[in-house]
Short mmCIF file of C-alpha atoms in Angstrom, two decimals:
data_model
loop_
_atom_site.label_atom_id
_atom_site.label_comp_id
_atom_site.label_asym_id
_atom_site.label_seq_id
_atom_site.Cartn_x
_atom_site.Cartn_y
_atom_site.Cartn_z
CA MET P 1 -14.75 -58.72 60.11
CA PRO P 2 -13.82 -60.69 57.04
CA ARG P 3 -10.82 -59.25 55.09
CA LYS P 4 -11.26 -58.04 51.47
CA PRO P 5 -9.65 -60.33 49.01
CA PHE P 6 -6.31 -59.10 47.51
CA VAL P 7 -6.34 -58.79 43.72
CA PRO P 8 -2.83 -59.04 42.19
CA GLY P 9 -3.95 -57.59 38.84
CA ALA P 10 -4.97 -54.28 40.41
CA ALA P 11 -1.48 -53.76 41.80
CA VAL P 12 -0.02 -54.35 38.36
CA VAL P 13 -2.31 -51.75 36.79
CA VAL P 14 -1.40 -49.12 39.40
CA ALA P 15 2.32 -49.75 38.98
CA ALA P 16 2.04 -49.46 35.21
CA ALA P 17 0.16 -46.17 35.47
CA LEU P 18 2.77 -44.70 37.81
CA ALA P 19 5.55 -45.77 35.48
CA ALA P 20 3.83 -44.22 32.50
CA GLY P 21 3.31 -40.95 34.38
CA LEU P 22 6.95 -40.72 35.38
CA THR P 23 8.07 -41.47 31.84
CA GLY P 24 5.83 -38.74 30.42
CA CYS P 25 7.19 -36.12 32.84
CA THR P 26 10.82 -36.90 32.21
CA GLY P 27 10.26 -37.07 28.44
CA SER P 28 9.06 -33.45 28.21
CA SER P 29 12.30 -32.12 29.68
CA SER P 30 14.57 -34.49 27.81
CA PRO P 31 16.95 -32.92 25.22
CA ASP P 32 15.48 -35.35 22.71
CA GLY P 33 11.85 -34.58 23.57
CA ASP P 34 9.24 -33.04 21.30
CA ALA P 35 9.16 -29.70 23.18
CA SER P 36 12.89 -29.24 22.88
CA ASP P 37 12.82 -30.05 19.18
CA ALA P 38 10.08 -27.50 18.51
CA LYS P 39 11.98 -24.75 20.32
CA SER P 40 15.25 -25.40 18.55
CA GLY P 41 13.47 -25.57 15.21
CA GLY P 42 11.86 -22.16 15.76
CA ALA P 43 15.21 -20.53 16.53
CA ALA P 44 16.75 -21.97 13.39
CA THR P 45 14.10 -20.42 11.14
CA SER P 46 14.59 -16.78 12.37
CA SER P 47 16.82 -14.69 10.00
CA PRO P 48 19.68 -12.57 11.37
CA ALA P 49 19.38 -8.78 11.32
CA ALA P 50 21.07 -6.91 8.47
CA GLU P 51 24.50 -5.43 9.10
CA PRO P 52 24.60 -1.82 10.40
CA GLY P 53 26.52 0.81 8.46
CA ARG P 54 30.07 1.79 9.22
CA TYR P 55 29.18 5.29 10.41
CA GLN P 56 27.22 5.95 13.58
CA THR P 57 27.79 9.71 13.68
CA LEU P 58 28.92 12.58 11.44
CA PRO P 59 31.77 15.11 11.60
CA GLU P 60 31.30 18.88 11.75
CA ALA P 61 30.84 19.90 8.11
CA CYS P 62 32.47 23.35 8.04
CA GLY P 63 35.65 22.04 9.65
CA LEU P 64 35.97 18.91 7.52
CA PRO P 65 37.60 20.36 4.36
CA SER P 66 41.13 21.67 4.75
CA ARG P 67 41.61 25.44 4.65
CA GLY P 68 44.00 25.09 1.69
CA VAL P 69 41.38 23.38 -0.48
CA ILE P 70 38.76 26.00 0.39
CA ARG P 71 41.21 28.79 -0.53
CA ARG P 72 41.85 27.23 -3.93
CA MET P 73 38.14 26.80 -4.61
CA LEU P 74 37.38 30.42 -3.64
CA PRO P 75 40.17 32.41 -5.31
CA GLY P 76 40.39 36.17 -4.90
CA ASP P 77 41.14 39.00 -7.29
CA GLY P 78 44.46 40.03 -5.80
CA GLN P 79 42.96 41.98 -2.91
CA PRO P 80 44.17 40.71 0.49
CA LEU P 81 41.62 39.80 3.15
CA SER P 82 41.72 40.87 6.77
CA ASP P 83 41.62 38.18 9.44
CA THR P 84 37.94 38.86 10.03
CA GLU P 85 37.14 38.71 6.33
CA ALA P 86 39.16 35.53 5.87
CA GLN P 87 37.36 33.83 8.73
CA LYS P 88 34.01 34.83 7.27
CA VAL P 89 34.89 33.59 3.77
CA TYR P 90 36.82 30.42 4.58
CA GLY P 91 35.09 29.48 7.83
CA GLY P 92 31.80 28.80 6.10
CA GLN P 93 28.20 28.98 7.29
CA ALA P 94 26.82 25.80 8.83
CA ASP P 95 23.43 24.52 7.71
CA ILE P 96 20.69 24.31 10.32
CA THR P 97 19.72 20.66 10.86
CA TYR P 98 17.58 18.92 13.46
CA ASP P 99 19.89 15.95 14.02
CA THR P 100 23.61 16.45 13.42
CA ASP P 101 24.19 12.69 13.70
CA ARG P 102 22.01 12.19 10.63
CA ARG P 103 22.70 15.25 8.44
CA VAL P 104 25.16 18.16 8.37
CA GLY P 105 26.09 20.80 5.81
CA CYS P 106 28.05 23.99 5.18
CA ARG P 107 28.12 26.84 2.64
CA TRP P 108 30.95 29.10 1.44
CA THR P 109 30.71 32.20 -0.79
CA ARG P 110 33.23 34.64 -2.22
CA GLU P 111 32.51 37.62 -4.45
CA THR P 112 35.24 39.06 -6.70
CA THR P 113 35.44 41.28 -9.75
CA ALA P 114 35.68 38.13 -11.87
CA GLY P 115 32.41 36.78 -10.49
CA THR P 116 30.97 34.98 -7.48
CA ARG P 117 31.72 31.43 -6.44
CA HIS P 118 29.56 29.28 -4.20
CA LEU P 119 30.56 26.01 -2.54
CA GLY P 120 28.11 23.74 -0.75
CA LEU P 121 28.63 20.55 1.24
CA ASP P 122 25.86 18.19 2.33
CA ILE P 123 26.57 14.97 4.28
CA GLN P 124 23.81 12.47 5.05
CA ARG P 125 24.05 9.35 7.23
CA VAL P 126 21.51 6.73 6.19
CA VAL P 127 19.90 4.37 8.68
CA SER P 128 17.65 1.50 7.61
CA TYR P 129 14.82 0.66 9.98
CA ASP P 130 14.13 -2.58 8.12
CA SER P 131 15.92 -5.50 9.75
CA ALA P 132 16.12 -7.21 6.36
CA VAL P 133 17.84 -4.25 4.65
CA SER P 134 21.30 -3.08 5.67
CA ASP P 135 22.23 0.58 6.11
CA ASP P 136 24.59 0.31 3.13
CA ASP P 137 21.86 -1.11 0.87
CA LYS P 138 19.47 1.63 1.93
CA ALA P 139 22.13 4.26 1.21
CA GLN P 140 22.82 2.75 -2.21
CA ALA P 141 19.11 2.95 -3.07
CA ILE P 142 19.03 6.65 -2.16
CA TYR P 143 22.24 7.29 -4.10
CA GLY P 144 20.81 5.48 -7.13
CA LYS P 145 17.80 7.81 -7.19
CA LYS P 146 20.11 10.83 -7.17
CA GLU P 147 22.13 9.46 -10.08
CA LEU P 148 18.95 8.68 -12.02
CA ALA P 149 17.55 12.17 -11.42
CA ALA P 150 20.80 13.70 -12.70
CA GLN P 151 20.47 11.63 -15.92
CA ILE P 152 24.05 10.42 -15.75
CA PRO P 153 24.92 8.11 -18.66
CA PRO P 154 25.41 4.50 -17.50
CA GLY P 155 28.87 3.01 -17.46
CA GLY P 156 30.75 6.26 -17.02
CA ALA P 157 31.70 6.43 -20.71
CA GLY P 158 31.58 10.20 -20.71
CA SER P 159 28.80 10.39 -23.31
CA PRO P 160 26.33 13.27 -23.04
CA SER P 161 23.16 12.89 -21.03
CA PRO P 162 20.23 11.58 -23.12
CA ALA P 163 18.24 14.64 -22.06
CA ALA P 164 20.81 17.09 -23.49
CA PRO P 165 19.65 18.75 -26.74
CA SER P 166 21.60 18.13 -29.92
CA PRO P 167 23.59 21.15 -31.20
CA SER P 168 21.76 21.08 -34.55
CA ALA P 169 18.26 21.32 -33.04
CA SER P 170 18.98 23.39 -29.97
CA ALA P 171 19.41 26.88 -31.43
CA SER P 172 16.06 27.19 -33.21
CA ALA P 173 14.05 25.46 -30.46
CA SER P 174 15.59 27.51 -27.64
CA ALA P 175 15.21 30.79 -29.51
CA SER P 176 11.47 30.37 -30.07
CA LYS P 177 10.86 29.07 -26.56
CA ASP P 178 12.83 31.81 -24.82
CA LYS P 179 11.19 34.49 -26.94
CA GLU P 180 7.84 33.47 -25.51
CA LYS P 181 8.92 33.13 -21.89
CA GLY P 182 11.79 35.61 -21.65
CA GLU P 183 13.45 33.43 -19.00
CA GLY P 184 16.91 32.03 -18.46
CA VAL P 185 17.26 28.30 -19.00
CA VAL P 186 19.65 25.48 -18.26
CA THR P 187 21.54 24.30 -21.30
CA ASN P 188 24.27 21.86 -22.21
CA ASP P 189 24.55 23.21 -25.73
CA ALA P 190 27.60 25.28 -26.61
CA THR P 191 25.86 26.75 -29.67
CA ASP P 192 22.98 28.18 -27.64
CA LYS P 193 24.05 31.03 -25.42
CA SER P 194 21.20 33.46 -26.11
CA THR P 195 18.42 32.46 -23.73
CA THR P 196 17.15 35.86 -22.67
CA GLY P 197 14.44 36.22 -25.30
CA LYS P 198 16.24 39.09 -27.08
CA SER P 199 16.94 39.34 -30.78
CA SER P 200 20.40 38.63 -32.17
CA ALA P 201 21.19 42.33 -32.00
CA ASP P 202 19.21 44.23 -29.36
CA ALA P 203 18.34 47.89 -29.17
CA LYS P 204 21.71 48.66 -27.60
CA GLY P 205 23.56 47.19 -30.54
CA LYS P 206 25.13 44.36 -28.57
CA ALA P 207 26.29 41.25 -30.36
CA PRO P 208 24.13 38.18 -29.68
CA SER P 209 25.23 36.10 -26.74
CA GLY P 210 25.65 33.16 -29.11
CA SER P 211 28.36 34.93 -31.07
CA PRO P 212 31.07 32.89 -32.82
CA SER P 213 33.63 33.85 -30.18
CA GLN P 214 31.49 32.18 -27.52
CA LYS P 215 30.68 29.18 -29.68
CA SER P 216 34.38 28.47 -30.11
CA ASP P 217 34.92 28.26 -26.34
CA PRO P 218 35.84 24.59 -25.72
CA SER P 219 34.64 24.78 -22.11
CA ALA P 220 31.15 25.99 -23.02
CA ASP P 221 29.36 22.66 -23.07
CA PRO P 222 30.61 19.49 -21.36
CA SER P 223 28.13 17.34 -23.28
CA THR P 224 29.81 18.21 -26.60
CA ASP P 225 33.31 17.45 -25.38
CA PRO P 226 34.60 14.90 -27.93
CA SER P 227 37.01 13.36 -25.44
CA GLY P 228 34.32 12.98 -22.77
CA SER P 229 36.72 14.33 -20.14
CA THR P 230 34.27 16.93 -18.83
CA ALA P 231 30.95 15.28 -19.72
CA PRO P 232 28.51 14.22 -16.96
CA ARG P 233 29.72 10.77 -15.95
CA VAL P 234 30.11 8.05 -13.35
CA LEU P 235 33.34 8.24 -11.32
CA ASP P 236 34.98 4.88 -10.71
CA ASP P 237 37.74 6.06 -8.38
CA LEU P 238 35.72 7.72 -5.63
CA GLY P 239 34.05 5.99 -2.67
CA ASP P 240 31.77 3.00 -3.21
CA ALA P 241 29.82 4.83 -5.95
CA ALA P 242 30.05 8.33 -7.40
CA PHE P 243 29.01 10.58 -10.27
CA LEU P 244 29.74 14.09 -11.57
CA ASN P 245 27.32 16.47 -13.26
CA ASP P 246 28.07 19.74 -15.08
CA LYS P 247 25.51 22.29 -16.29
CA LEU P 248 25.84 25.69 -17.91
CA VAL P 249 23.00 28.09 -17.07
CA THR P 250 22.37 31.42 -18.79
CA ALA P 251 19.91 34.13 -17.77
CA ASP P 252 19.30 37.86 -18.11
CA SER P 253 21.55 38.53 -15.13
CA GLY P 254 24.50 36.58 -16.49
CA VAL P 255 25.84 33.06 -16.80
CA HIS P 256 26.89 30.43 -14.28
CA ARG P 257 28.25 26.91 -14.35
CA ASP P 258 27.13 24.37 -11.76
CA VAL P 259 29.31 21.34 -11.00
CA THR P 260 27.98 18.62 -8.69
CA VAL P 261 29.84 15.62 -7.28
CA VAL P 262 27.91 12.99 -5.32
CA PHE P 263 29.51 9.92 -3.75
CA ARG P 264 28.61 7.18 -1.28
CA THR P 265 30.89 5.51 1.23
CA SER P 266 29.14 2.80 3.26
CA ASN P 267 25.99 4.40 4.73
CA VAL P 268 27.07 8.04 4.17
CA ILE P 269 26.19 10.09 1.07
CA VAL P 270 28.18 13.26 0.33
CA LYS P 271 27.05 15.94 -2.11
CA ILE P 272 29.35 18.77 -3.26
CA THR P 273 27.89 21.69 -5.23
CA TYR P 274 30.30 24.18 -6.76
CA ASP P 275 29.37 27.02 -9.10
CA GLN P 276 30.78 30.20 -10.58
CA TRP P 277 28.66 33.18 -11.66
CA SER P 278 29.58 35.91 -14.13
CA THR P 279 27.61 38.94 -15.30
CA ASP P 280 29.62 38.95 -18.52
CA LYS P 281 28.24 36.26 -20.81
CA THR P 282 31.39 36.31 -22.93
CA MET P 283 33.40 35.14 -19.88
CA LEU P 284 32.18 31.58 -19.47
CA PRO P 285 33.33 29.71 -16.34
CA ASP P 286 35.86 27.03 -17.18
CA SER P 287 34.40 23.55 -16.88
CA GLN P 288 37.70 21.72 -16.42
CA GLU P 289 38.87 23.99 -13.61
CA LEU P 290 35.65 23.71 -11.62
CA GLN P 291 35.48 19.95 -12.07
CA ASP P 292 39.09 19.41 -11.04
CA LYS P 293 38.64 21.43 -7.86
CA ALA P 294 35.35 19.75 -6.97
CA ARG P 295 36.88 16.30 -7.45
CA SER P 296 39.91 17.28 -5.37
CA LEU P 297 37.63 18.20 -2.48
CA ALA P 298 35.61 15.00 -2.92
CA THR P 299 38.77 12.88 -2.75
CA GLU P 300 39.90 14.65 0.43
CA LEU P 301 36.50 14.15 2.08
CA SER P 302 36.40 10.48 1.08
CA ASP P 303 39.84 9.91 2.59
CA SER P 304 38.89 11.77 5.79
CA LEU P 305 35.72 9.74 6.25
CA SER P 306 37.61 6.47 5.66
CA GLU P 307 40.15 7.11 8.42
#
């Protein structure tokens, strides 16, 4: 049979095609190839997750304050306590929470002839589930809402809250309002102590609760403190952010002062509530004493959490 003629050009075409195929395969796996560049570019555009908070768990609330501080905040009337009574008073009652790694609390109460004192502790650990928001930033946002709700003056200058009534307008407004409702109200006005809806001299012949002797009490109203030392204010020396609030509340059953200290350290928010009740409206709880003791406890807790 006659042989087919050999065509040199065909061999050249086949060789070129094989070379191109090999080059394409090796190019896709090359460090300088298009596929590699696309992968590295995608990794570079992803943002890192926000930093987690310092605290991953919480301590037991009732055992966190020292026994000495609790004793000073819940003074007695000279009557000694038995061991059982002391444990009940100073040991505290733990709050019921569903996750003790996220929230814990404790309550203490002591009744004396001078009145009843209540101490509350609430500790919250904040966790942000947004990868773009850190735990600390989330905690600061929650803290900021608490400060705003308390109407704390900005800057910590010690000026009264904008919501507090002026002494000149408070007496007449409160008197007419309470006469209609007959309810106790919260007040920051030292000149307005009669909030029970009674006349200035009731049927029993008692002096009005807003008598001059009560008006002259310098601890009656923190918002009228000229020095600003007891006014609701921002605290610059406690945790990452902190504020103190002070309210005097009068009602038919008596009078009580409520002092609140809230502070944030990293992703933990601590709230201390401390109040003193008295059935005698002429015996107003001392603002400076309650504030000093609440701040002392706050400082101890901040130091303990920072260790």
